[in-house]
């Protein structure tokens, strides 16, 4: 009987068990001679292991390779031929019930050592011999099951990416309708990411935010859901005109949700030390002024006629996190932005990317050089130049983090 380790061979609606590996086999009684075993192995060249039984219950396993090697030695035929086959039997083989899960069988096979993987193991049904299984089959099944689990996980993550992008789509539409010369780049390092952005028009202007939550991939994506929900709630309660107050509200919400405010310690659920870096903007159309507040992120401005990039730094305190005081106050910077100015916000995914001849970070200097070089270009062209330069800098280095930046011209 041949064993098929393909995914279609395995059960789809129950846990795989040892019976799925079981190959029916001949056996010999404990009083059978070694000549009888030799005859079986000679006739059945496909038989790698032979169970030994007493009253249908397995008591040992004879390995073909070991047996044939021993019996080929001088005088072994004469000395051992008529003796009981238990002379060359493994008296402590791995014996498992057919209902044993593949997971448990794998652990037991590893504990049993190389012989269980090389010579196989005995599978029983209510104590009676049912057949044998082999290490190669077990490894094939484990690999197939792992591949199926990975496929299911990736399918779930892919769908989570659809949800995450859908949550951002409304912001994209609002941005395009409000700022004709703007570009927002969002590239998660993995299928889903820990960066998020927000853009919303309101009476008399607009509000925008970018944020870099702790982690990337699935953990980061969970954090974006927490942080973006907290931001939406804060906007409903406080309105868009005070970015610093909004950051404070989001920070307190994160600390409460993650048990960082002392309540977690009291209930035994403390332990998360997560949060985000962010930059919040509120633009007032009537006064042509921009209100900025940041937490570890800066706003970069290239005004017409300037030969340098002006950086307005955010506070050095992160949002959320255990060490951030619940009553910490971020501060607003209200800026009069000359018409035609280029403004740029970025998370650290761009700045911290390792690359170049010395494997160092891309850094703020190269970013500023690109902004100045593209100072008269459209926001889309500025973004394209930055992405091209960053990719060339990265070279063959792996992506370190999610990448999000927002550039626009007023």
CSV table of C-alpha atoms in Angstrom, one decimal:
chain,number,residue,atom,x,y,z
A,1,UNK,CA,0.0,0.0,0.0
A,2,UNK,CA,1.4,3.4,-1.0
A,3,UNK,CA,1.0,6.4,1.2
A,4,UNK,CA,-0.1,9.7,-0.3
A,5,UNK,CA,0.9,12.7,1.7
A,6,UNK,CA,-0.9,15.3,-0.5
A,7,UNK,CA,-3.3,17.7,1.1
A,8,UNK,CA,-6.3,15.9,-0.6
A,9,UNK,CA,-5.4,12.7,1.1
A,10,UNK,CA,-5.7,14.1,4.6
A,11,UNK,CA,-9.0,14.5,6.3
A,12,UNK,CA,-10.5,18.0,5.9
A,13,UNK,CA,-13.1,18.0,8.7
A,14,UNK,CA,-11.3,16.2,11.6
A,15,UNK,CA,-7.9,16.2,13.2
A,16,UNK,CA,-5.4,14.0,11.4
A,17,UNK,CA,-4.5,10.9,13.4
A,18,UNK,CA,-2.0,8.0,13.3
A,19,UNK,CA,-4.6,5.9,11.4
A,20,UNK,CA,-4.0,8.3,8.4
A,21,UNK,CA,-0.4,7.0,8.2
A,22,UNK,CA,-1.2,3.4,8.8
A,23,UNK,CA,0.1,0.9,6.2
A,24,UNK,CA,-1.3,-2.7,6.8
A,25,UNK,CA,1.6,-5.1,7.0
A,26,UNK,CA,2.4,-8.8,7.7
A,27,UNK,CA,3.7,-9.8,11.1
A,28,UNK,CA,5.4,-12.7,12.8
A,29,UNK,CA,4.7,-14.5,16.0
A,30,UNK,CA,7.3,-14.2,18.7
A,31,UNK,CA,8.2,-17.9,18.3
A,32,UNK,CA,8.9,-17.6,14.6
A,33,UNK,CA,12.4,-18.4,13.6
A,34,UNK,CA,14.9,-16.0,12.0
A,35,UNK,CA,14.8,-18.2,8.9
A,36,UNK,CA,11.1,-17.3,8.6
A,37,UNK,CA,11.9,-13.6,8.9
A,38,UNK,CA,14.6,-13.9,6.4
A,39,UNK,CA,12.2,-15.6,3.9
A,40,UNK,CA,9.7,-12.8,4.4
A,41,UNK,CA,12.3,-10.0,3.8
A,42,UNK,CA,13.6,-11.9,0.8
A,43,UNK,CA,10.2,-12.2,-0.8
A,44,UNK,CA,9.0,-8.7,0.2
A,45,UNK,CA,11.8,-6.4,-0.8
A,46,UNK,CA,9.4,-3.4,0.0
A,47,UNK,CA,9.0,-4.4,3.6
A,48,UNK,CA,11.2,-2.2,5.7
A,49,UNK,CA,10.0,-3.2,9.2
A,50,UNK,CA,8.3,-6.3,10.5
A,51,UNK,CA,6.1,-6.3,13.7
A,52,UNK,CA,6.4,-9.1,16.1
A,53,UNK,CA,3.2,-10.1,18.0
A,54,UNK,CA,1.9,-12.2,20.7
A,55,UNK,CA,-1.8,-12.9,20.6
A,56,UNK,CA,-2.2,-10.1,18.0
A,57,UNK,CA,-0.6,-7.6,20.3
A,58,UNK,CA,2.7,-6.1,19.1
A,59,UNK,CA,5.7,-6.6,21.3
A,60,UNK,CA,8.5,-5.5,19.0
A,61,UNK,CA,9.7,-4.4,15.6
A,62,UNK,CA,12.4,-6.0,13.4
A,63,UNK,CA,14.2,-3.5,11.1
A,64,UNK,CA,15.0,-4.9,7.7
A,65,UNK,CA,18.4,-3.1,7.5
A,66,UNK,CA,19.6,-4.3,10.9
A,67,UNK,CA,18.3,-7.8,10.4
A,68,UNK,CA,19.8,-8.3,7.0
A,69,UNK,CA,23.1,-6.8,8.1
A,70,UNK,CA,23.3,-9.2,11.0
A,71,UNK,CA,22.3,-12.3,9.1
A,72,UNK,CA,24.9,-11.6,6.5
A,73,UNK,CA,27.7,-12.0,9.0
A,74,UNK,CA,29.7,-15.3,8.9
A,75,UNK,CA,28.1,-18.2,10.8
A,76,UNK,CA,25.0,-16.2,11.8
A,77,UNK,CA,22.8,-18.4,9.7
A,78,UNK,CA,24.0,-21.5,11.5
A,79,UNK,CA,23.9,-19.9,15.0
A,80,UNK,CA,20.7,-17.8,14.8
A,81,UNK,CA,18.7,-19.2,11.9
A,82,UNK,CA,16.5,-21.5,13.9
A,83,UNK,CA,16.3,-19.3,17.0
A,84,UNK,CA,13.4,-17.1,17.8
A,85,UNK,CA,13.2,-13.8,15.8
A,86,UNK,CA,13.2,-11.8,19.1
A,87,UNK,CA,17.0,-12.1,18.9
A,88,UNK,CA,17.1,-9.2,16.4
A,89,UNK,CA,13.9,-7.5,17.5
A,90,UNK,CA,13.7,-3.9,19.0
A,91,UNK,CA,12.0,-4.7,22.2
A,92,UNK,CA,10.9,-1.0,22.8
A,93,UNK,CA,9.6,0.3,19.6
A,94,UNK,CA,7.3,3.3,19.4
A,95,UNK,CA,3.7,1.9,19.6
A,96,UNK,CA,0.8,4.3,19.3
A,97,UNK,CA,-2.9,3.9,19.1
A,98,UNK,CA,-4.5,4.8,15.8
A,99,UNK,CA,-6.5,7.6,17.3
A,100,UNK,CA,-3.4,9.5,18.4
A,101,UNK,CA,-3.2,12.9,16.9
A,102,UNK,CA,-0.5,13.7,14.4
A,103,UNK,CA,0.8,16.4,16.8
A,104,UNK,CA,1.1,14.0,19.7
A,105,UNK,CA,2.6,11.4,17.4
A,106,UNK,CA,5.2,13.9,16.2
A,107,UNK,CA,6.3,14.7,19.8
A,108,UNK,CA,6.4,11.0,20.7
A,109,UNK,CA,8.5,10.1,17.6
A,110,UNK,CA,11.0,12.9,18.5
A,111,UNK,CA,11.2,11.6,22.1
A,112,UNK,CA,11.7,8.0,20.8
A,113,UNK,CA,14.7,9.1,18.8
A,114,UNK,CA,16.1,8.3,15.4
A,115,UNK,CA,14.9,4.7,15.4
A,116,UNK,CA,11.3,5.7,15.3
A,117,UNK,CA,12.0,8.0,12.3
A,118,UNK,CA,14.3,5.6,10.5
A,119,UNK,CA,12.7,2.2,11.2
A,120,UNK,CA,9.1,3.3,11.7
A,121,UNK,CA,6.6,2.8,14.4
A,122,UNK,CA,3.7,0.4,15.2
A,123,UNK,CA,0.1,1.5,15.0
A,124,UNK,CA,-2.6,-0.3,16.9
A,125,UNK,CA,-6.4,-0.5,17.0
A,126,UNK,CA,-7.7,-1.2,20.5
A,127,UNK,CA,-4.3,-2.8,21.4
A,128,UNK,CA,-4.2,-5.1,18.4
A,129,UNK,CA,-1.8,-4.6,15.5
A,130,UNK,CA,-3.2,-2.4,12.7
A,131,UNK,CA,-0.1,-1.6,10.7
A,132,UNK,CA,3.0,0.4,10.6
A,133,UNK,CA,4.0,4.0,9.9
A,134,UNK,CA,7.3,5.6,8.9
A,135,UNK,CA,9.2,8.8,9.7
A,136,UNK,CA,9.2,10.0,6.1
A,137,UNK,CA,5.4,9.8,5.9
A,138,UNK,CA,5.1,11.6,9.2
A,139,UNK,CA,7.4,14.4,8.1
A,140,UNK,CA,5.4,14.7,4.8
A,141,UNK,CA,2.1,14.9,6.7
A,142,UNK,CA,3.5,17.5,9.2
A,143,UNK,CA,4.9,19.6,6.3
A,144,UNK,CA,1.6,19.4,4.5
A,145,UNK,CA,-0.4,20.3,7.5
A,146,UNK,CA,1.9,23.2,8.2
A,147,UNK,CA,1.6,24.4,4.7
A,148,UNK,CA,-2.2,24.2,4.9
A,149,UNK,CA,-2.1,26.2,8.2
A,150,UNK,CA,0.2,28.8,6.6
A,151,UNK,CA,-2.2,29.0,3.6
A,152,UNK,CA,-5.2,29.6,5.9
A,153,UNK,CA,-3.2,32.2,7.9
A,154,UNK,CA,-2.1,34.0,4.8
A,155,UNK,CA,-5.7,33.9,3.5
A,156,UNK,CA,-6.9,35.5,6.7
A,157,UNK,CA,-4.1,38.1,6.6
A,158,UNK,CA,-4.9,38.9,2.9
A,159,UNK,CA,-8.5,39.5,3.8
A,160,UNK,CA,-7.4,41.6,6.8
A,161,UNK,CA,-5.5,43.7,4.3
A,162,UNK,CA,-8.7,44.2,2.3
A,163,UNK,CA,-10.4,45.4,5.5
A,164,UNK,CA,-7.5,47.7,6.5
A,165,UNK,CA,-7.3,49.3,3.0
A,166,UNK,CA,-11.1,49.7,2.9
A,167,UNK,CA,-10.9,51.7,6.2
A,168,UNK,CA,-8.4,54.0,4.5
A,169,UNK,CA,-10.3,54.4,1.2
A,170,UNK,CA,-12.7,57.1,2.5
A,171,UNK,CA,-9.7,59.2,3.5
A,172,UNK,CA,-8.2,58.8,0.0
A,173,UNK,CA,-11.4,60.1,-1.6
A,174,UNK,CA,-11.6,63.1,0.8
A,175,UNK,CA,-7.9,63.9,0.1
A,176,UNK,CA,-8.3,63.9,-3.6
A,177,UNK,CA,-11.4,66.1,-3.5
A,178,UNK,CA,-9.7,68.6,-1.1
A,179,UNK,CA,-6.1,68.9,-2.1
A,180,UNK,CA,-5.4,68.6,-5.9
A,181,UNK,CA,-1.7,68.7,-5.5
A,182,UNK,CA,-1.1,66.0,-2.8
A,183,UNK,CA,0.3,62.5,-2.5
A,184,UNK,CA,-0.1,60.0,0.3
A,185,UNK,CA,2.1,56.9,0.2
A,186,UNK,CA,1.2,53.9,2.4
A,187,UNK,CA,3.3,50.8,2.0
A,188,UNK,CA,3.0,48.2,4.8
A,189,UNK,CA,6.2,46.1,5.1
A,190,UNK,CA,4.1,43.0,5.3
A,191,UNK,CA,0.6,42.3,3.9
A,192,UNK,CA,-0.9,44.5,6.7
A,193,UNK,CA,0.9,47.2,8.5
A,194,UNK,CA,1.2,49.3,11.7
A,195,UNK,CA,1.1,52.7,10.0
A,196,UNK,CA,-2.2,54.5,9.3
A,197,UNK,CA,-3.4,57.8,8.0
A,198,UNK,CA,-6.5,59.9,8.3
A,199,UNK,CA,-7.9,62.8,6.2
A,200,UNK,CA,-11.2,64.6,6.7
A,201,UNK,CA,-12.8,67.8,5.4
A,202,UNK,CA,-14.7,70.0,7.8
A,203,UNK,CA,-16.4,73.3,7.6
A,204,UNK,CA,-13.7,75.9,6.9
A,205,UNK,CA,-10.8,73.5,6.3
A,206,UNK,CA,-9.5,70.0,6.8
A,207,UNK,CA,-7.8,67.7,9.3
A,208,UNK,CA,-5.0,65.2,8.5
A,209,UNK,CA,-3.0,62.7,10.4
A,210,UNK,CA,-0.3,60.1,9.9
A,211,UNK,CA,0.7,57.6,12.6
A,212,UNK,CA,3.3,54.9,13.2
A,213,UNK,CA,2.0,52.3,15.7
A,214,UNK,CA,4.1,49.9,17.6
A,215,UNK,CA,5.1,46.9,15.5
A,216,UNK,CA,4.2,45.9,11.9
A,217,UNK,CA,2.4,43.1,10.3
A,218,UNK,CA,-0.6,41.6,12.3
A,219,UNK,CA,0.3,43.1,15.7
A,220,UNK,CA,0.8,46.5,14.1
A,221,UNK,CA,-2.5,46.2,12.3
A,222,UNK,CA,-4.3,45.5,15.5
A,223,UNK,CA,-2.7,48.7,17.0
A,224,UNK,CA,-3.9,50.8,14.0
A,225,UNK,CA,-7.5,49.7,14.7
A,226,UNK,CA,-7.2,50.7,18.3
A,227,UNK,CA,-5.5,54.0,17.5
A,228,UNK,CA,-7.6,55.0,14.5
A,229,UNK,CA,-10.8,54.2,16.5
A,230,UNK,CA,-9.5,56.4,19.4
A,231,UNK,CA,-8.8,59.2,16.9
A,232,UNK,CA,-12.3,59.0,15.4
A,233,UNK,CA,-13.9,59.1,18.9
A,234,UNK,CA,-11.7,62.1,19.9
A,235,UNK,CA,-12.7,64.0,16.7
A,236,UNK,CA,-16.3,63.5,17.5
A,237,UNK,CA,-15.9,64.8,21.0
A,238,UNK,CA,-13.4,67.6,20.5
A,239,UNK,CA,-13.6,68.6,16.9
A,240,UNK,CA,-10.6,69.0,14.5
A,241,UNK,CA,-9.2,72.4,15.5
A,242,UNK,CA,-6.9,71.4,18.4
A,243,UNK,CA,-4.4,68.7,17.2
A,244,UNK,CA,-2.5,68.7,20.6
A,245,UNK,CA,-5.7,68.0,22.5
A,246,UNK,CA,-6.6,65.3,20.1
A,247,UNK,CA,-3.2,63.6,20.6
A,248,UNK,CA,-3.8,63.7,24.4
A,249,UNK,CA,-7.2,62.2,24.0
A,250,UNK,CA,-5.9,59.4,21.8
A,251,UNK,CA,-3.0,58.7,24.2
A,252,UNK,CA,-5.4,58.4,27.2
A,253,UNK,CA,-7.7,56.1,25.2
A,254,UNK,CA,-4.8,53.8,24.2
A,255,UNK,CA,-3.5,53.7,27.8
A,256,UNK,CA,-7.0,52.7,29.1
A,257,UNK,CA,-7.6,50.1,26.4
A,258,UNK,CA,-4.2,48.5,26.9
A,259,UNK,CA,-4.3,48.6,30.7
A,260,UNK,CA,-1.4,51.1,30.9
A,261,UNK,CA,-3.3,53.4,33.3
A,262,UNK,CA,-3.0,51.3,36.4
A,263,UNK,CA,-6.3,49.4,35.9
A,264,UNK,CA,-4.5,46.7,34.1
A,265,UNK,CA,-2.2,46.0,37.0
A,266,UNK,CA,-5.1,45.8,39.4
A,267,UNK,CA,-6.9,43.2,37.2
A,268,UNK,CA,-3.7,41.3,36.3
A,269,UNK,CA,-3.9,42.2,32.6
A,270,UNK,CA,-1.0,44.7,32.5
A,271,UNK,CA,2.0,44.1,30.3
A,272,UNK,CA,1.4,46.0,27.0
A,273,UNK,CA,3.8,48.8,26.4
A,274,UNK,CA,2.5,49.9,23.0
A,275,UNK,CA,1.5,53.1,21.4
A,276,UNK,CA,2.4,55.3,18.4
A,277,UNK,CA,4.2,58.2,17.0
A,278,UNK,CA,2.0,60.7,15.1
A,279,UNK,CA,1.6,64.0,13.4
A,280,UNK,CA,-1.8,65.8,13.3
A,281,UNK,CA,-2.6,68.8,11.1
A,282,UNK,CA,-5.6,71.1,11.0
A,283,UNK,CA,-5.8,73.7,8.1
A,284,UNK,CA,-8.0,76.8,8.3
A,285,UNK,CA,-8.9,78.0,4.8
A,286,UNK,CA,-10.0,81.5,5.9
A,287,UNK,CA,-6.8,82.4,7.6
A,288,UNK,CA,-4.6,80.1,5.4
A,289,UNK,CA,-3.0,78.9,8.7
A,290,UNK,CA,-1.9,75.4,9.6
A,291,UNK,CA,-2.0,74.1,13.1
A,292,UNK,CA,0.5,71.2,13.8
A,293,UNK,CA,1.1,69.0,16.7
A,294,UNK,CA,3.4,65.9,16.7
A,295,UNK,CA,4.6,63.1,18.9
A,296,UNK,CA,8.1,62.1,17.7
A,297,UNK,CA,7.3,63.1,14.1
A,298,UNK,CA,8.2,66.4,12.5
A,299,UNK,CA,6.6,68.6,9.8
A,300,UNK,CA,8.9,69.7,7.0
A,301,UNK,CA,8.3,72.8,5.0
A,302,UNK,CA,9.9,74.1,1.8
A,303,UNK,CA,8.6,77.7,1.2
A,304,UNK,CA,9.0,79.4,-2.1
A,305,UNK,CA,12.4,81.1,-2.4
A,306,UNK,CA,13.9,79.2,0.6
A,307,UNK,CA,17.1,77.2,0.1
A,308,UNK,CA,16.6,75.0,3.1
A,309,UNK,CA,13.9,72.7,4.6
A,310,UNK,CA,12.4,74.0,7.7
A,311,UNK,CA,11.6,71.3,10.3
A,312,UNK,CA,8.9,71.8,13.0
A,313,UNK,CA,9.6,69.0,15.5
A,314,UNK,CA,7.0,67.2,17.4
A,315,UNK,CA,7.3,66.5,21.1
A,316,UNK,CA,9.7,63.8,22.2
A,317,UNK,CA,6.9,62.0,24.1
A,318,UNK,CA,5.2,59.0,22.4
A,319,UNK,CA,1.4,58.4,22.4
A,320,UNK,CA,0.2,55.7,24.8
A,321,UNK,CA,3.0,53.6,26.3
A,322,UNK,CA,3.5,52.9,30.0
A,323,UNK,CA,6.0,55.8,30.6
A,324,UNK,CA,3.8,58.5,29.0
A,325,UNK,CA,2.0,60.4,31.8
A,326,UNK,CA,-1.8,60.4,31.3
A,327,UNK,CA,-1.9,64.2,31.8
A,328,UNK,CA,0.9,64.9,29.4
A,329,UNK,CA,0.1,67.9,27.2
A,330,UNK,CA,1.3,68.2,23.6
A,331,UNK,CA,1.6,71.6,22.1
A,332,UNK,CA,0.3,73.2,18.9
A,333,UNK,CA,2.4,75.1,16.4
A,334,UNK,CA,0.3,77.5,14.3
A,335,UNK,CA,2.0,78.4,11.1
A,336,UNK,CA,1.3,80.9,8.3
A,337,UNK,CA,2.2,78.9,5.2
A,338,UNK,CA,3.1,80.9,2.1
A,339,UNK,CA,1.2,80.0,-1.0
A,340,UNK,CA,3.0,77.4,-3.1
A,341,UNK,CA,4.9,75.9,-0.1
A,342,UNK,CA,5.7,72.1,-0.2
A,343,UNK,CA,4.9,70.3,3.1
A,344,UNK,CA,6.0,66.8,4.0
A,345,UNK,CA,5.3,64.4,6.8
A,346,UNK,CA,6.8,60.9,7.2
A,347,UNK,CA,7.0,58.0,9.6
A,348,UNK,CA,10.4,56.5,10.4
A,349,UNK,CA,10.0,53.7,7.8
A,350,UNK,CA,11.6,56.0,5.2
A,351,UNK,CA,14.3,57.6,7.4
A,352,UNK,CA,15.4,54.4,9.1
A,353,UNK,CA,15.8,52.2,6.1
A,354,UNK,CA,19.3,50.6,6.0
A,355,UNK,CA,21.2,50.8,2.7
A,356,UNK,CA,23.9,52.5,0.7
A,357,UNK,CA,27.5,51.4,0.5
A,358,UNK,CA,28.0,51.4,4.3
A,359,UNK,CA,24.6,49.9,5.3
A,360,UNK,CA,23.4,52.9,7.2
A,361,UNK,CA,20.0,54.6,7.6
A,362,UNK,CA,18.6,56.7,4.7
A,363,UNK,CA,18.3,59.6,7.1
A,364,UNK,CA,16.9,63.1,7.2
A,365,UNK,CA,19.7,64.6,5.2
A,366,UNK,CA,19.0,62.6,2.1
A,367,UNK,CA,15.3,63.2,2.5
A,368,UNK,CA,15.9,67.0,2.7
A,369,UNK,CA,18.1,66.9,-0.4
A,370,UNK,CA,15.3,65.2,-2.4
A,371,UNK,CA,12.7,67.7,-1.2
A,372,UNK,CA,14.9,70.6,-2.2
A,373,UNK,CA,15.8,68.9,-5.6
A,374,UNK,CA,12.1,68.5,-6.3
A,375,UNK,CA,10.9,71.8,-4.7
A,376,UNK,CA,9.1,72.9,-7.9
A,377,UNK,CA,7.6,69.5,-8.8
A,378,UNK,CA,4.1,68.3,-8.2
A,379,UNK,CA,3.5,66.3,-5.0
A,380,UNK,CA,3.2,63.1,-7.1
A,381,UNK,CA,6.6,63.8,-8.7
A,382,UNK,CA,8.2,64.5,-5.3
A,383,UNK,CA,6.9,61.2,-4.0
A,384,UNK,CA,8.1,59.3,-7.1
A,385,UNK,CA,11.6,60.8,-6.7
A,386,UNK,CA,11.7,59.9,-3.0
A,387,UNK,CA,10.6,56.3,-3.6
A,388,UNK,CA,13.1,55.9,-6.4
A,389,UNK,CA,16.0,57.3,-4.4
A,390,UNK,CA,14.9,55.2,-1.3
A,391,UNK,CA,14.7,52.0,-3.4
A,392,UNK,CA,18.2,52.6,-4.8
A,393,UNK,CA,19.5,53.3,-1.3
A,394,UNK,CA,17.9,50.1,0.0
A,395,UNK,CA,19.4,47.9,-2.7
A,396,UNK,CA,19.4,44.3,-1.6
A,397,UNK,CA,18.7,45.1,2.1
A,398,UNK,CA,15.4,43.9,3.4
A,399,UNK,CA,12.6,46.3,4.2
A,400,UNK,CA,12.8,47.2,7.9
A,401,UNK,CA,9.5,48.8,8.5
A,402,UNK,CA,6.2,50.1,7.1
A,403,UNK,CA,6.6,53.2,4.9
A,404,UNK,CA,4.1,56.1,5.1
A,405,UNK,CA,4.6,59.7,4.0
A,406,UNK,CA,2.3,62.6,3.0
A,407,UNK,CA,3.4,65.5,0.8
A,408,UNK,CA,1.2,68.3,-0.4
A,409,UNK,CA,1.3,71.8,-1.7
A,410,UNK,CA,-0.8,74.7,-0.4
